[in-house]
PDB file of C-alpha atoms in Angstrom:
ATOM      1  CA  UNK A   1     -40.316  40.131  21.555  1.00  0.00           C
ATOM      2  CA  UNK A   2     -38.785  41.149  18.410  1.00  0.00           C
ATOM      3  CA  UNK A   3     -36.255  39.250  17.230  1.00  0.00           C
ATOM      4  CA  UNK A   4     -33.771  41.381  16.817  1.00  0.00           C
ATOM      5  CA  UNK A   5     -29.921  40.689  15.058  1.00  0.00           C
ATOM      6  CA  UNK A   6     -27.142  40.265  17.559  1.00  0.00           C
ATOM      7  CA  UNK A   7     -22.876  40.964  17.560  1.00  0.00           C
ATOM      8  CA  UNK A   8     -22.318  37.029  17.186  1.00  0.00           C
ATOM      9  CA  UNK A   9     -23.259  34.124  15.296  1.00  0.00           C
ATOM     10  CA  UNK A  10     -23.374  29.990  15.100  1.00  0.00           C
ATOM     11  CA  UNK A  11     -19.767  29.391  15.355  1.00  0.00           C
ATOM     12  CA  UNK A  12     -18.208  32.591  16.427  1.00  0.00           C
ATOM     13  CA  UNK A  13     -15.053  32.164  19.192  1.00  0.00           C
ATOM     14  CA  UNK A  14     -16.223  34.863  21.785  1.00  0.00           C
ATOM     15  CA  UNK A  15     -15.306  35.741  25.471  1.00  0.00           C
ATOM     16  CA  UNK A  16     -17.398  35.565  27.985  1.00  0.00           C
ATOM     17  CA  UNK A  17     -16.963  39.125  30.106  1.00  0.00           C
ATOM     18  CA  UNK A  18     -19.847  39.030  32.624  1.00  0.00           C
ATOM     19  CA  UNK A  19     -21.003  36.257  35.117  1.00  0.00           C
ATOM     20  CA  UNK A  20     -19.412  32.784  36.830  1.00  0.00           C
ATOM     21  CA  UNK A  21     -17.688  32.183  33.905  1.00  0.00           C
ATOM     22  CA  UNK A  22     -15.811  35.830  33.302  1.00  0.00           C
ATOM     23  CA  UNK A  23     -12.687  35.936  31.230  1.00  0.00           C
ATOM     24  CA  UNK A  24     -13.028  31.995  29.555  1.00  0.00           C
ATOM     25  CA  UNK A  25     -13.248  31.598  26.008  1.00  0.00           C
ATOM     26  CA  UNK A  26     -15.846  29.365  23.889  1.00  0.00           C
ATOM     27  CA  UNK A  27     -17.688  28.307  20.436  1.00  0.00           C
ATOM     28  CA  UNK A  28     -21.031  29.169  19.511  1.00  0.00           C
ATOM     29  CA  UNK A  29     -22.910  26.335  19.412  1.00  0.00           C
ATOM     30  CA  UNK A  30     -26.603  28.339  18.612  1.00  0.00           C
ATOM     31  CA  UNK A  31     -27.933  31.269  19.130  1.00  0.00           C
ATOM     32  CA  UNK A  32     -31.614  31.664  20.310  1.00  0.00           C
ATOM     33  CA  UNK A  33     -32.457  35.274  18.826  1.00  0.00           C
ATOM     34  CA  UNK A  34     -36.004  35.431  20.751  1.00  0.00           C
ATOM     35  CA  UNK A  35     -34.285  36.018  23.793  1.00  0.00           C
ATOM     36  CA  UNK A  36     -31.238  37.369  23.088  1.00  0.00           C
ATOM     37  CA  UNK A  37     -29.307  34.756  24.537  1.00  0.00           C
ATOM     38  CA  UNK A  38     -26.285  32.139  22.947  1.00  0.00           C
ATOM     39  CA  UNK A  39     -25.184  28.687  23.900  1.00  0.00           C
ATOM     40  CA  UNK A  40     -20.992  28.932  24.034  1.00  0.00           C
ATOM     41  CA  UNK A  41     -19.803  25.716  24.026  1.00  0.00           C
ATOM     42  CA  UNK A  42     -18.578  23.793  28.053  1.00  0.00           C
ATOM     43  CA  UNK A  43     -19.741  27.563  29.486  1.00  0.00           C
ATOM     44  CA  UNK A  44     -21.986  27.643  31.932  1.00  0.00           C
ATOM     45  CA  UNK A  45     -23.133  24.332  32.631  1.00  0.00           C
ATOM     46  CA  UNK A  46     -25.722  23.815  34.880  1.00  0.00           C
ATOM     47  CA  UNK A  47     -26.638  20.168  36.343  1.00  0.00           C
ATOM     48  CA  UNK A  48     -29.735  19.016  35.072  1.00  0.00           C
ATOM     49  CA  UNK A  49     -31.630  15.334  37.352  1.00  0.00           C
ATOM     50  CA  UNK A  50     -32.527  13.111  34.798  1.00  0.00           C
ATOM     51  CA  UNK A  51     -34.675  10.249  35.219  1.00  0.00           C
ATOM     52  CA  UNK A  52     -34.403   6.503  34.606  1.00  0.00           C
ATOM     53  CA  UNK A  53     -35.754   6.239  31.173  1.00  0.00           C
ATOM     54  CA  UNK A  54     -35.425   3.907  27.415  1.00  0.00           C
ATOM     55  CA  UNK A  55     -32.593   5.499  26.491  1.00  0.00           C
ATOM     56  CA  UNK A  56     -30.539   6.294  30.049  1.00  0.00           C
ATOM     57  CA  UNK A  57     -31.867   3.535  31.956  1.00  0.00           C
ATOM     58  CA  UNK A  58     -30.069   4.734  35.560  1.00  0.00           C
ATOM     59  CA  UNK A  59     -31.334   8.437  35.223  1.00  0.00           C
ATOM     60  CA  UNK A  60     -29.046  10.274  37.345  1.00  0.00           C
ATOM     61  CA  UNK A  61     -27.426  14.533  36.913  1.00  0.00           C
ATOM     62  CA  UNK A  62     -26.440  15.199  33.636  1.00  0.00           C
ATOM     63  CA  UNK A  63     -24.271  18.920  33.187  1.00  0.00           C
ATOM     64  CA  UNK A  64     -25.597  20.899  30.608  1.00  0.00           C
ATOM     65  CA  UNK A  65     -24.964  24.360  28.733  1.00  0.00           C
ATOM     66  CA  UNK A  66     -27.017  26.999  29.700  1.00  0.00           C
ATOM     67  CA  UNK A  67     -27.763  30.162  27.296  1.00  0.00           C
ATOM     68  CA  UNK A  68     -25.720  33.461  28.544  1.00  0.00           C
ATOM     69  CA  UNK A  69     -27.569  36.324  27.543  1.00  0.00           C
ATOM     70  CA  UNK A  70     -25.398  38.009  24.189  1.00  0.00           C
ATOM     71  CA  UNK A  71     -24.843  41.304  26.179  1.00  0.00           C
ATOM     72  CA  UNK A  72     -22.239  39.053  28.133  1.00  0.00           C
ATOM     73  CA  UNK A  73     -19.884  38.046  25.432  1.00  0.00           C
ATOM     74  CA  UNK A  74     -17.547  39.760  23.158  1.00  0.00           C
ATOM     75  CA  UNK A  75     -16.687  38.272  20.173  1.00  0.00           C
ATOM     76  CA  UNK A  76     -13.225  37.473  19.592  1.00  0.00           C
ATOM     77  CA  UNK A  77     -11.270  38.734  16.377  1.00  0.00           C
ATOM     78  CA  UNK A  78     -10.115  36.013  13.979  1.00  0.00           C
ATOM     79  CA  UNK A  79      -7.271  37.488  12.789  1.00  0.00           C
ATOM     80  CA  UNK A  80      -5.888  39.205  16.029  1.00  0.00           C
ATOM     81  CA  UNK A  81      -7.438  36.790  18.499  1.00  0.00           C
ATOM     82  CA  UNK A  82      -8.294  39.533  20.499  1.00  0.00           C
ATOM     83  CA  UNK A  83     -11.266  40.338  21.937  1.00  0.00           C
ATOM     84  CA  UNK A  84     -13.585  43.397  20.120  1.00  0.00           C
ATOM     85  CA  UNK A  85     -16.909  45.730  19.716  1.00  0.00           C
ATOM     86  CA  UNK A  86     -18.336  44.557  16.440  1.00  0.00           C
ATOM     87  CA  UNK A  87     -20.204  47.245  14.454  1.00  0.00           C
ATOM     88  CA  UNK A  88     -21.848  46.765  10.910  1.00  0.00           C
ATOM     89  CA  UNK A  89     -20.867  49.019   7.751  1.00  0.00           C
ATOM     90  CA  UNK A  90     -21.376  47.888   3.626  1.00  0.00           C
ATOM     91  CA  UNK A  91     -18.655  46.226   1.816  1.00  0.00           C
ATOM     92  CA  UNK A  92     -17.778  47.107  -2.014  1.00  0.00           C
ATOM     93  CA  UNK A  93     -21.427  44.687  -3.003  1.00  0.00           C
ATOM     94  CA  UNK A  94     -23.450  46.807  -0.806  1.00  0.00           C
ATOM     95  CA  UNK A  95     -24.310  44.395   1.655  1.00  0.00           C
ATOM     96  CA  UNK A  96     -23.920  44.674   5.407  1.00  0.00           C
ATOM     97  CA  UNK A  97     -20.838  43.339   6.950  1.00  0.00           C
ATOM     98  CA  UNK A  98     -19.275  43.251  10.595  1.00  0.00           C
ATOM     99  CA  UNK A  99     -16.312  44.842  11.361  1.00  0.00           C
ATOM    100  CA  UNK A 100     -14.148  45.445  14.370  1.00  0.00           C
ATOM    101  CA  UNK A 101     -14.601  48.613  15.819  1.00  0.00           C
ATOM    102  CA  UNK A 102     -10.843  47.722  17.886  1.00  0.00           C
ATOM    103  CA  UNK A 103      -8.645  47.688  13.977  1.00  0.00           C
ATOM    104  CA  UNK A 104     -11.483  48.552  11.726  1.00  0.00           C
ATOM    105  CA  UNK A 105     -11.097  44.511   9.691  1.00  0.00           C
ATOM    106  CA  UNK A 106     -13.908  43.283   8.649  1.00  0.00           C
ATOM    107  CA  UNK A 107     -15.041  40.095  10.169  1.00  0.00           C
TER     108      UNK A 107
END
């Protein structure tokens, strides 16, 4: 699968628009461009069973953040704190930059 740029980057605040965590917001901790998924801090938690090891001698069940498909998250505009779609346009220096389709402000 080819790598595509996503509408969100690491450090962005996003709102989940589909799935079990619909309506919740969080910060993107990592972006998996090859799978078009993002990992959001504190959301989409899954239980992972771990065998006892040197690092974790007791083993047990650990809660981990699983990736969410990028189409199921929406960027929250920092200025207005509202979820918005994004577009890309050239800025004054001729560089592509994201902008809010709701307000037109650069992000």
